[in-house]
CSV table of C-alpha atoms in Angstrom, one decimal:
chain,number,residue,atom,x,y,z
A,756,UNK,CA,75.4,24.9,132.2
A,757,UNK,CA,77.6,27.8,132.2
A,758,UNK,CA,79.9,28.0,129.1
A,759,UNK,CA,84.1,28.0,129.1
A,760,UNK,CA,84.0,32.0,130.0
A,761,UNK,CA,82.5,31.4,133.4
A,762,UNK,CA,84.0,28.0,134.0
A,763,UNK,CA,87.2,27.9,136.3
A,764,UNK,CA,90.7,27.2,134.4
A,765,UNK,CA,93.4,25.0,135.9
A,766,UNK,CA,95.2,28.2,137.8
A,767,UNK,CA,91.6,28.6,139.8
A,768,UNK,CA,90.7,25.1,140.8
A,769,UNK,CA,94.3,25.0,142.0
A,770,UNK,CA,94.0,27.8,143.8
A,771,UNK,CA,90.6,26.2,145.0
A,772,UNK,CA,92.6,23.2,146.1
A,773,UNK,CA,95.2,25.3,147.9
A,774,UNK,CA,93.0,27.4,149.5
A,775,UNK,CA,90.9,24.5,151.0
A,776,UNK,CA,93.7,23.3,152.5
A,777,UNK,CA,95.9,26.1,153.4
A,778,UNK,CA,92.7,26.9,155.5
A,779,UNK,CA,93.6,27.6,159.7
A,780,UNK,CA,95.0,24.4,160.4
A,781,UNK,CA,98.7,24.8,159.8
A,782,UNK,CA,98.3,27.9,162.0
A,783,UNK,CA,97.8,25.7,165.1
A,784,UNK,CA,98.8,22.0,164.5
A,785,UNK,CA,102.5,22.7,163.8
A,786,UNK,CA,103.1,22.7,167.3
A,787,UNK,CA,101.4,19.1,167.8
A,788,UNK,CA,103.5,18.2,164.9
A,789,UNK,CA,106.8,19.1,165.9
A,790,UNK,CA,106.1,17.9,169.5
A,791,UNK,CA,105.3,14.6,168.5
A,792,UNK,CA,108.2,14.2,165.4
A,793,UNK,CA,110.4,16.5,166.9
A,794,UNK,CA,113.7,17.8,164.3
A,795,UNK,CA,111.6,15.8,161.6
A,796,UNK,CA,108.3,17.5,161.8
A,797,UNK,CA,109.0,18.6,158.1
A,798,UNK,CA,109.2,14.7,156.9
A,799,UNK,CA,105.6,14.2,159.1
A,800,UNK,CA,104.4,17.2,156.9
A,801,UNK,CA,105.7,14.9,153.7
A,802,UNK,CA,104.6,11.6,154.9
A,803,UNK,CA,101.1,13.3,154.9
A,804,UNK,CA,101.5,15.0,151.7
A,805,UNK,CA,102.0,11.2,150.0
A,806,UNK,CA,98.8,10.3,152.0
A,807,UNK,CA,97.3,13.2,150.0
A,808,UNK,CA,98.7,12.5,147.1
A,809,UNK,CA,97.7,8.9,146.5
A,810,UNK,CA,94.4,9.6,148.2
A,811,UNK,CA,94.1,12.5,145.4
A,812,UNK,CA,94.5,10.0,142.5
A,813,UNK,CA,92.1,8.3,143.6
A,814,UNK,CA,89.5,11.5,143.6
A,815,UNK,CA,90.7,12.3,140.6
A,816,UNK,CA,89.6,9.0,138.8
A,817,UNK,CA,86.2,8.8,140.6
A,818,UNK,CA,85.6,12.2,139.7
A,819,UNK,CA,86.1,12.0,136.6
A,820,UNK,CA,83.9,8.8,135.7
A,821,UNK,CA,81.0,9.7,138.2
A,822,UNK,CA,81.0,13.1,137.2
A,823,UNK,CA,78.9,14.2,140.1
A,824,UNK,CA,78.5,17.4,142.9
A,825,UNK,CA,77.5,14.6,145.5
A,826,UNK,CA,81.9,14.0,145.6
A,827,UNK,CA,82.4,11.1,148.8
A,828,UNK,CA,79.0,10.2,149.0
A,829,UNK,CA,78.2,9.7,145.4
A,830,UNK,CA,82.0,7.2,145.6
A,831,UNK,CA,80.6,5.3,148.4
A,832,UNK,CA,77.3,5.1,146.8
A,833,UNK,CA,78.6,3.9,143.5
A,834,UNK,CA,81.5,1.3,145.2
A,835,UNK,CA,79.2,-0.7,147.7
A,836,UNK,CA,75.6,-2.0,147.6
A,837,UNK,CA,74.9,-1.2,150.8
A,838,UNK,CA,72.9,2.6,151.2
A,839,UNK,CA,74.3,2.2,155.2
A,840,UNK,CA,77.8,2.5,153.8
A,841,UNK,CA,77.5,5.7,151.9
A,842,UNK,CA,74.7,6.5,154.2
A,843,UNK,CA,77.8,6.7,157.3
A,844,UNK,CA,80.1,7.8,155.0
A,845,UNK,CA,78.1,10.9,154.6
A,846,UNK,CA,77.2,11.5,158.2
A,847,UNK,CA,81.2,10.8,158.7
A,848,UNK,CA,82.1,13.6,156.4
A,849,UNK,CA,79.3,15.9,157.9
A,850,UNK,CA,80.9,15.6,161.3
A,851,UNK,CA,84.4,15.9,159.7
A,852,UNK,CA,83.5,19.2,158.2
A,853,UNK,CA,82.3,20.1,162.3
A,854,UNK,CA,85.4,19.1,163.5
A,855,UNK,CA,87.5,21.2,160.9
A,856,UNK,CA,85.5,24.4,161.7
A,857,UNK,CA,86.2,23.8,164.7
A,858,UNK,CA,90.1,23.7,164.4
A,859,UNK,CA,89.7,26.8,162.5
A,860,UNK,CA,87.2,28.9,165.4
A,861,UNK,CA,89.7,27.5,167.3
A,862,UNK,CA,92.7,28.7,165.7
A,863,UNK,CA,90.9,31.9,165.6
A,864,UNK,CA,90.4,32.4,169.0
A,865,UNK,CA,93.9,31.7,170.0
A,866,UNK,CA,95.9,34.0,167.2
A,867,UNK,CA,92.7,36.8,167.9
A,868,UNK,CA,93.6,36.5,172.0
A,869,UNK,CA,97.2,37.0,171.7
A,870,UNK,CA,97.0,39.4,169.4
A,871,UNK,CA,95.2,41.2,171.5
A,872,UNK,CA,97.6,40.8,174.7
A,873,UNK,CA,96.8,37.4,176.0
A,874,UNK,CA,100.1,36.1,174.8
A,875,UNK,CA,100.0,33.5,178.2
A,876,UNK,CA,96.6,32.2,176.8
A,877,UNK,CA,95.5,33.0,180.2
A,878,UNK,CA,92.2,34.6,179.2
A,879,UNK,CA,90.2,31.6,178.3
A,880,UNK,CA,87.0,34.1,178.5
A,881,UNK,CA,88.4,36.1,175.2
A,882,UNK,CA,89.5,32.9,173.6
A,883,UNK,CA,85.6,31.2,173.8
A,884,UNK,CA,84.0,34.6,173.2
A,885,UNK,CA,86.3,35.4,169.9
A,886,UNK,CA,85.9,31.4,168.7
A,887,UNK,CA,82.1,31.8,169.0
A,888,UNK,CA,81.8,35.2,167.7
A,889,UNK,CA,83.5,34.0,164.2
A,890,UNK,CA,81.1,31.4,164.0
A,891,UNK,CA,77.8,32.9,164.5
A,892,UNK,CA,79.1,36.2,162.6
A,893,UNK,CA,79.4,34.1,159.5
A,894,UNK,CA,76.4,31.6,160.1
A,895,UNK,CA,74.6,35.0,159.5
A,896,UNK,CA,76.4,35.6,156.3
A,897,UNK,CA,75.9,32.2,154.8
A,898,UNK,CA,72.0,32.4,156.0
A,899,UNK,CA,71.6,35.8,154.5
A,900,UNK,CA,73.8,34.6,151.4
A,901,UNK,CA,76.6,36.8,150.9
A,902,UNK,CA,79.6,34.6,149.8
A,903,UNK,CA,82.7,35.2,147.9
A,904,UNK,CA,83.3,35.3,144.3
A,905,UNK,CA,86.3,32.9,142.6
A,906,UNK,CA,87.9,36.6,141.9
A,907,UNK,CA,87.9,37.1,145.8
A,908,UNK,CA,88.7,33.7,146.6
A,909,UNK,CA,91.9,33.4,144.4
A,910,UNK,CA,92.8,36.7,146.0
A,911,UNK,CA,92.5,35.7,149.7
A,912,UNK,CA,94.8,31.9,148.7
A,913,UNK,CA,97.1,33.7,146.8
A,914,UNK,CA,98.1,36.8,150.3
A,915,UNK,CA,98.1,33.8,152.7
A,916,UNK,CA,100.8,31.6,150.4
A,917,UNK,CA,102.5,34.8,150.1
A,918,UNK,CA,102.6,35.5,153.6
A,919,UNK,CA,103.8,31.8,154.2
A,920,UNK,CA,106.0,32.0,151.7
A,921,UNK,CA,107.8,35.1,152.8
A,922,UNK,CA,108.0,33.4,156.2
A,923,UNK,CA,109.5,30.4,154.9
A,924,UNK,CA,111.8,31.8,152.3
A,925,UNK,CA,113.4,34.7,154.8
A,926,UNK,CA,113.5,32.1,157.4
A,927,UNK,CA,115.7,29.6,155.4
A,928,UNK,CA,118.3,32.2,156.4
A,929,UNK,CA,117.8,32.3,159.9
A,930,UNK,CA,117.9,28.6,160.6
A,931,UNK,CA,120.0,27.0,163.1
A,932,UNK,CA,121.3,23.7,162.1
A,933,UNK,CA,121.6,22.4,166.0
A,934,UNK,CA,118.0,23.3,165.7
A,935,UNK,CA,117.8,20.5,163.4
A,936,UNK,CA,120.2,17.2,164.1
A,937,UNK,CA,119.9,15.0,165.3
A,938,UNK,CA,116.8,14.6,162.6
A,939,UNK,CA,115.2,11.6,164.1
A,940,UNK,CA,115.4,12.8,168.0
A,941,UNK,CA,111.9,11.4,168.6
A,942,UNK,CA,112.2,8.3,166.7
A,943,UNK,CA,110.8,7.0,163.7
A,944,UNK,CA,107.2,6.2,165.4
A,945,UNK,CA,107.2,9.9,166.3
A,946,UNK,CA,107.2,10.8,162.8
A,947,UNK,CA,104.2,8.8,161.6
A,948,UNK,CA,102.2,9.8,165.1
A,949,UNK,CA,103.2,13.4,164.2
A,950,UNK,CA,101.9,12.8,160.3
A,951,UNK,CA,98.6,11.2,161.5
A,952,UNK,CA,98.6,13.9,164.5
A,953,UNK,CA,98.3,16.7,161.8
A,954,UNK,CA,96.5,15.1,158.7
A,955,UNK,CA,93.6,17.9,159.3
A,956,UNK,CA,95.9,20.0,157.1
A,957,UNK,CA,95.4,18.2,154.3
A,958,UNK,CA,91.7,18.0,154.1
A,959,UNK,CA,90.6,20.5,151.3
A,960,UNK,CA,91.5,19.0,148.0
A,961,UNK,CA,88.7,16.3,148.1
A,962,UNK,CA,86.4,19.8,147.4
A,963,UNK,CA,87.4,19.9,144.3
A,964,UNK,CA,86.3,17.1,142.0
A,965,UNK,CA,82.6,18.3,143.7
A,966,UNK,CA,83.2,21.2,140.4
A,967,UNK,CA,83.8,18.6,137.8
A,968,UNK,CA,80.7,20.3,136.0
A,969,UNK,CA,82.3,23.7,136.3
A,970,UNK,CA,86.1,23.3,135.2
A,971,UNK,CA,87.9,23.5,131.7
A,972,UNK,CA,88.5,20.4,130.4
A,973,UNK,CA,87.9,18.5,133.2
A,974,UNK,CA,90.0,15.2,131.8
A,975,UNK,CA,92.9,17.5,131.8
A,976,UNK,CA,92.4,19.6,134.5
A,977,UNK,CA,90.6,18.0,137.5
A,978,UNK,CA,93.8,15.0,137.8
A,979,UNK,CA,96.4,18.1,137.4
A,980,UNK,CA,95.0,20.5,139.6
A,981,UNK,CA,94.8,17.9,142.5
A,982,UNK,CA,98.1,16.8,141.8
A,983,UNK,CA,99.5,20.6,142.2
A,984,UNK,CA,97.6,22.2,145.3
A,985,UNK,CA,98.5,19.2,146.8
A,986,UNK,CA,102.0,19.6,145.7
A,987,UNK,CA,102.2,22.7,146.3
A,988,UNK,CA,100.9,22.6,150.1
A,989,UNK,CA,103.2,20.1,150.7
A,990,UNK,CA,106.1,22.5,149.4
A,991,UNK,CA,104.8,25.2,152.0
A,992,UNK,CA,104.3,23.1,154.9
A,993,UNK,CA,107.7,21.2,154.6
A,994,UNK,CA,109.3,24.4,154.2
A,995,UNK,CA,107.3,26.2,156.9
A,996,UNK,CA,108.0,23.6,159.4
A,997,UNK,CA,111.8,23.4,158.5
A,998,UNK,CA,111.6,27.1,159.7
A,999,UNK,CA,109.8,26.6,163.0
A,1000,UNK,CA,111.9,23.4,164.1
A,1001,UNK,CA,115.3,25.6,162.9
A,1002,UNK,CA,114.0,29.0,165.4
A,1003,UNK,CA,112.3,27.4,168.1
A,1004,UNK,CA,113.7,25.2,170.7
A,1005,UNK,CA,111.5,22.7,172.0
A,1006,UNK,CA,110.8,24.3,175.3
A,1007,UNK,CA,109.7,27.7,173.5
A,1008,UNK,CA,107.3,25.0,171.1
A,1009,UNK,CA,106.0,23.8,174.2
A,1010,UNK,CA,105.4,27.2,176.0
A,1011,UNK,CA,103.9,29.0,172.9
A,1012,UNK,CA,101.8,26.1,171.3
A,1013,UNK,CA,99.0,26.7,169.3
A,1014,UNK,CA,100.6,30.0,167.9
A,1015,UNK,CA,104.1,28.9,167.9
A,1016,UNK,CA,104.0,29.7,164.0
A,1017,UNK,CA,103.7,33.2,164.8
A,1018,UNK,CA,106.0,33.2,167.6
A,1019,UNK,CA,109.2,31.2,164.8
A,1020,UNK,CA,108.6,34.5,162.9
A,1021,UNK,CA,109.8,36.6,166.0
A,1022,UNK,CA,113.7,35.5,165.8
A,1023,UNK,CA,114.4,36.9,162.0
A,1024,UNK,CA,110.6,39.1,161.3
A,1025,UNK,CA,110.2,41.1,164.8
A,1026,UNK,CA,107.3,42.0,166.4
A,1027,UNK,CA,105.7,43.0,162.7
A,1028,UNK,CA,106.7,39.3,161.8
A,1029,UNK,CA,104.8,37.9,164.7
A,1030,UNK,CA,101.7,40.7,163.8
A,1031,UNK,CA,101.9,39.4,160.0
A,1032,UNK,CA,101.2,35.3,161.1
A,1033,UNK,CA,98.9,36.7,163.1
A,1034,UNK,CA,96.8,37.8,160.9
A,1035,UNK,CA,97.5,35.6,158.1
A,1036,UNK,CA,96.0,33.0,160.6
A,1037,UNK,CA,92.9,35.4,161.1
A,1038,UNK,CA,92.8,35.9,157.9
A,1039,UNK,CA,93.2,32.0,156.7
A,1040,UNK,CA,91.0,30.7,159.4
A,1041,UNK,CA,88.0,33.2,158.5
A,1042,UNK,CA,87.7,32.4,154.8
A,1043,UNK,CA,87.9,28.9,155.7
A,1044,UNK,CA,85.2,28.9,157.8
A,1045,UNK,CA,82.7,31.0,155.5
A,1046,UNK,CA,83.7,28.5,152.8
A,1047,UNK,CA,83.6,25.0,154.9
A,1048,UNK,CA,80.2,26.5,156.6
A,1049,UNK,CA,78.7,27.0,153.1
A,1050,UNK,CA,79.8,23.5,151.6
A,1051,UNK,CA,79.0,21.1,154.4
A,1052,UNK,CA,75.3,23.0,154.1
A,1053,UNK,CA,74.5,21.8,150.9
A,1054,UNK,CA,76.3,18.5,151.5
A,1055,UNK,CA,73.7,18.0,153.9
A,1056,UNK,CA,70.9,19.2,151.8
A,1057,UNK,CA,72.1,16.6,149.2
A,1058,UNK,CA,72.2,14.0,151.5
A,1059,UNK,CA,68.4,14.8,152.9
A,1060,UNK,CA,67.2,14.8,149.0
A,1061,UNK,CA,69.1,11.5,149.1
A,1062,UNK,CA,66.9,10.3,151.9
A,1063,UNK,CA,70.6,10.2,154.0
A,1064,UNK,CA,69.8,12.7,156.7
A,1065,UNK,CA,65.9,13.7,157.6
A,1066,UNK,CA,64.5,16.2,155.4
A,1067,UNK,CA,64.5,19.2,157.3
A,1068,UNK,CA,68.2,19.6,156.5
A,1069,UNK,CA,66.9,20.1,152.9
A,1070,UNK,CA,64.4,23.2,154.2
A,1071,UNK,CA,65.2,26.2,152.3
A,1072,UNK,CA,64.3,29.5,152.8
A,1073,UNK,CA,62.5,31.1,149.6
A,1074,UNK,CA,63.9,34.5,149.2
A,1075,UNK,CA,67.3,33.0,148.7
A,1076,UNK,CA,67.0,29.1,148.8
A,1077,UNK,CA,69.8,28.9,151.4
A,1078,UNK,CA,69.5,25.4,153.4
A,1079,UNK,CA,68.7,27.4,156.6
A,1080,UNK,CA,68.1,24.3,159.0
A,1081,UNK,CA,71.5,22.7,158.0
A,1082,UNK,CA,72.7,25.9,158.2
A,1083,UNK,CA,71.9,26.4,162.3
A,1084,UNK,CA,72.5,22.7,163.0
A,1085,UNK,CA,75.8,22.4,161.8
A,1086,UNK,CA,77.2,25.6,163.3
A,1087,UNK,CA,75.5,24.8,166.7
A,1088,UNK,CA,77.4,21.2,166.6
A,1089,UNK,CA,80.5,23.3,166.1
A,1090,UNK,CA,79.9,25.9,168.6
A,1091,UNK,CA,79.4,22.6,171.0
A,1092,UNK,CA,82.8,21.3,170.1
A,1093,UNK,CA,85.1,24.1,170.4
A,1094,UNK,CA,83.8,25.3,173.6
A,1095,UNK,CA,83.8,22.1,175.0
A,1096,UNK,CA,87.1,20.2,173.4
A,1097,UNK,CA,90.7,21.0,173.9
A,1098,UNK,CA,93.4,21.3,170.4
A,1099,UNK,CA,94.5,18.0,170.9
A,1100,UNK,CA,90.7,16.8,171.1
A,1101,UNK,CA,90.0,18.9,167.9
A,1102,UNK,CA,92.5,18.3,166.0
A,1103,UNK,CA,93.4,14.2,166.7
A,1104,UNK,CA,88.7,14.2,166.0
A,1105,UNK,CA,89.2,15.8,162.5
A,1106,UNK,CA,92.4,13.9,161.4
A,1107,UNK,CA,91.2,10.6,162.5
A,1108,UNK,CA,88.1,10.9,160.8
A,1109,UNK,CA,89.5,12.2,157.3
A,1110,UNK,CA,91.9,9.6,157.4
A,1111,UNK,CA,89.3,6.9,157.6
A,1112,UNK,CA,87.0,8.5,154.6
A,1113,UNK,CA,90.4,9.1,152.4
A,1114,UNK,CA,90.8,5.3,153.5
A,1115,UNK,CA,87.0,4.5,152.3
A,1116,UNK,CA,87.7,6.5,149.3
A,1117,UNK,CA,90.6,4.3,148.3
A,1118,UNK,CA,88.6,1.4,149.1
A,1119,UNK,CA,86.2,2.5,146.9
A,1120,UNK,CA,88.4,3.0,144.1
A,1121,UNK,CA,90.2,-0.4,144.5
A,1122,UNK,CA,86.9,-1.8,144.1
A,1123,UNK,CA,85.8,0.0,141.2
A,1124,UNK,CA,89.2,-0.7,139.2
A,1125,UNK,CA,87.7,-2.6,136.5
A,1126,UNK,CA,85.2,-0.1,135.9
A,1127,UNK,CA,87.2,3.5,136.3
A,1128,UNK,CA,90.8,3.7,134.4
A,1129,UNK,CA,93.7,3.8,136.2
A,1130,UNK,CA,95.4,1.0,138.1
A,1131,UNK,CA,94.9,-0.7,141.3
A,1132,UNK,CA,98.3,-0.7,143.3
A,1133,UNK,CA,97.8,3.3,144.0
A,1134,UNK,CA,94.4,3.3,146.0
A,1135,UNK,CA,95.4,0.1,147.4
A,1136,UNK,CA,98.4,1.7,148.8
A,1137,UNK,CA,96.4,5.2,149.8
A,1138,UNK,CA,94.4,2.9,151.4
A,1139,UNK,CA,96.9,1.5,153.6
A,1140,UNK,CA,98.6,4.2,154.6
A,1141,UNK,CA,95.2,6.0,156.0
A,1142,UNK,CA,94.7,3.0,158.0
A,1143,UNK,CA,98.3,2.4,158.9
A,1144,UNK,CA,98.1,6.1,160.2
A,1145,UNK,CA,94.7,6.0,161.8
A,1146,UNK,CA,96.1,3.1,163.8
A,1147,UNK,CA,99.2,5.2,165.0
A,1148,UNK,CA,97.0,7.7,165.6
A,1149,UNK,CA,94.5,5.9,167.8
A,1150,UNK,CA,97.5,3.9,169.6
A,1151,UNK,CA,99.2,7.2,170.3
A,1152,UNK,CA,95.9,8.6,172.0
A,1153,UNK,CA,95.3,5.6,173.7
A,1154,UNK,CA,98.6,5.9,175.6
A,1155,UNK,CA,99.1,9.8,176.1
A,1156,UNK,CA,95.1,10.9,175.5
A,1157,UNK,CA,92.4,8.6,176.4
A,1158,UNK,CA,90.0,10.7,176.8
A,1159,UNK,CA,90.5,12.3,173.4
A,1160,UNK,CA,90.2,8.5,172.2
A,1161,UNK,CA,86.9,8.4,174.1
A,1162,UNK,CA,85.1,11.5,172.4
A,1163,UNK,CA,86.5,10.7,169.0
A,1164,UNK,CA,84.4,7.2,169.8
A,1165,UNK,CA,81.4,8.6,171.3
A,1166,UNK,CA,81.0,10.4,168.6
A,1167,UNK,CA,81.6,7.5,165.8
A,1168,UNK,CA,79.2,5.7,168.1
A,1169,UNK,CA,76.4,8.6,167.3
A,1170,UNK,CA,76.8,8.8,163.9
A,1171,UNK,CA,77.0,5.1,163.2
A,1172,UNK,CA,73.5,4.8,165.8
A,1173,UNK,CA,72.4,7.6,164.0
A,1174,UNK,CA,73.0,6.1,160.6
A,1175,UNK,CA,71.5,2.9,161.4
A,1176,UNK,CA,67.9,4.3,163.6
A,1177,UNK,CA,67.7,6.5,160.4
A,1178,UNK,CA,67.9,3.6,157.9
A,1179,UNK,CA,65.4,1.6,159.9
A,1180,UNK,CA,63.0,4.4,160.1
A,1181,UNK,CA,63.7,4.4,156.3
A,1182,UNK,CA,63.0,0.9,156.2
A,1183,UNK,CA,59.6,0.8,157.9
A,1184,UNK,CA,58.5,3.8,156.4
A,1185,UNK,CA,59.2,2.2,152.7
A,1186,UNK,CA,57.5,-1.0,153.9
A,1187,UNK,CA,54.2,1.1,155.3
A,1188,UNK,CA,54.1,3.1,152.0
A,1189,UNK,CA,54.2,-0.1,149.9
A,1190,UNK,CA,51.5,-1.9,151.9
């Protein structure tokens, strides 16, 4: 155990909170928002920040009691005594983790094409070639080991919310209020649509009760620094979003869309403005992906020590015990999905599914009320507002994208077949060994 000099204080596991979340996906989704909630993209941005927020409360208690690096999948094992439960829960979360990596190689591929003169996104060529290259360059970083220190870490949050910030802040000035009223021009629905639409922004702070062992005072500091990343994302998305919807007209939102960020920077910043998103989204959407790539790697060699997954994801190599096989399976799932999904595919995948494990996560709390402190009425409302929003979100697919509707469940339907061959293999296995 390492003692209080090496353990992180509250300013790092906010910043480790921030950073998770303020990771790529802004960077593209903010287009999706504001198409779907129109003038009131900035209250979507809130309405998910109170998702967040009561879904963090909820971390924060089972973190605290449990203690443990296993995070989601230790909750779900705790709350129900079925292993199929956390068992799904895991292999949801695994693919959740695919699907944000994706929205970040993504993200990369679009900012990385424009910025290099594709500004039509005509060159679909560039834009697979730049999203795959990010990928493999740092699958061969994590497999050889190299990985960032909390010093470099805290540097690389704190120049992107600077860069956001300066956007936001400079951009106050340049806002047009027509821009802005009627507020509601999409209707109400459009909000909560928007909100579920862009939920993957908010995926990151669940990372950090996973540290519990390695924080300062830990009943201080784990419920606090939840509480401010998430407050604090929620400040810079509202305010970034207030920016975009007050320079951009809708028809410019619709024509630019997946950098439309950097393009709200052009009216007040200049070319250098549109340069500086640009690479804060490069920048963002890089660290993200080293980070998220290294993480969902040892979830899954938890889960295979667990008996979860099959034990080849727990294969290490011996020079520098990096899981190597869940390593190159993950990052080949990814490379799958973002070469062969749209944004709207991506991004509506990785939402949906975070809303339903924040939504199991409250569940799981709820349940374990008598045992964990706190009181119930907070997870039961976190929990439904993920499903109240996962419902929008599948209705509004259904209508406008069925076919995004129809990966997002053919690809439940493999992890929960997955899940349940796995178990029974388990099963028979357990039942041979004991005869």
């Amino acid at each position: 155990m390492a003692d209080n000099g090496e353990k992180l204080n509250l300013k790092e596991v906010i910043a480790m909170g921030v950073g998770g979340m303020v990771g790529g996906g802004i960077f593209s989704v903010l287009g999706l928002a504001i198409a779907q909630a129109g003038h009131a993209a900035p209250i979507a941005f809130a309405l998910g920040g109170i998702i967040a927020l009561l879904t963090g409360l909820s971390y924060a208690r089972l973190g605290l009691h449990f203690q443990s690096d296993g995070g989601s999948f230790t909750y779900l094992e705790k709350a129900f005594r079925s292993r199929n439960v956390a068992g799904m829960g895991g292999w949801l979360l695994l693919v959740g983790y695919v699907g944000t990596m994706a929205l970040y190689a993504y993200t990369f591929g679009v900012y990385g094409a424009a910025m290099l003169g594709d500004s039509g996104g005509q060159n679909q060529a560039m834009h697979h070639l730049l999203e795959s290259l990010v990928l493999l360059s740092f699958l061969g970083v994590n497999l050889y080991g190299v990985k960032a220190s909390g010093t470099s870490e805290l540097l690389i949050v704190t120049i992107k919310v600077l860069i956001l910030g300066l956007f936001a802040i400079i951009g106050l000035f340049y806002v047009k209020s027509d821009h802005l009223l009627p507020v509601f021009n999409q209707g109400g629905l459009g909000v909560i649509m928007g909100a579920a639409l862009i939920f993957v922004a908010y995926e990151g702070f669940e990372l950090i009760p996973n540290a519990v062992n390695e924080m300062e005072r830990p009943e201080r500091n784990l419920r606090r620094g939840i509480l401010w990343s998430i407050g604090i994302t929620t400040f810079i998305y509202v305010l970034v979003a207030l920016v975009a919807v007050g320079n951009l007209l809708p028809e410019e939102i619709s024509k630019y869309g997946e950098y439309a960020l950097a393009e709200a920077a052009r009216p007040f910043l200049g070319e250098a403005g549109f340069l500086l998103i640009g690479l804060a989204a490069l920048f963002s959407t890089a660290s993200a992906i080293n980070a998220t790539m290294f993480g969902t790697a040892r979830l899954g060699m938890v889960m295979a020590t667990e008996d979860a997954l099959p034990r080849v994801f727990g294969f290490r190599r011996k020079q520098n015990n990096i899981p190597w096989v869940s390593l190159i399976a993950i990052t080949a799932c990814t490379l799958a999905f973002v070469n062969l999904a749209d944004l709207t595919i991506i991004s509506s995948f990785a939402s949906s599914t975070f809303l339903l494990i924040f939504a199991a996560i409250n569940l799981s709390a709820w349940r374990l009320r008598g045992t964990i402190p706190g009181n119930g009425w907070t997870p039961l409302a976190g929990l439904v507002l993920s499903l109240a929003s996962w419902a929008t979100l599948a209705a509004y697919l259904w209508h406008s994208s069925p076919h995004s509707l129809y990966w997002i469940g053919g690809i439940y339907a493999v992890v929960i077949a997955a899940e349940l061959l796995f178990s029974q293999r388990r099963l028979i296995l357990h039942t041979r060994h004991t005869e």
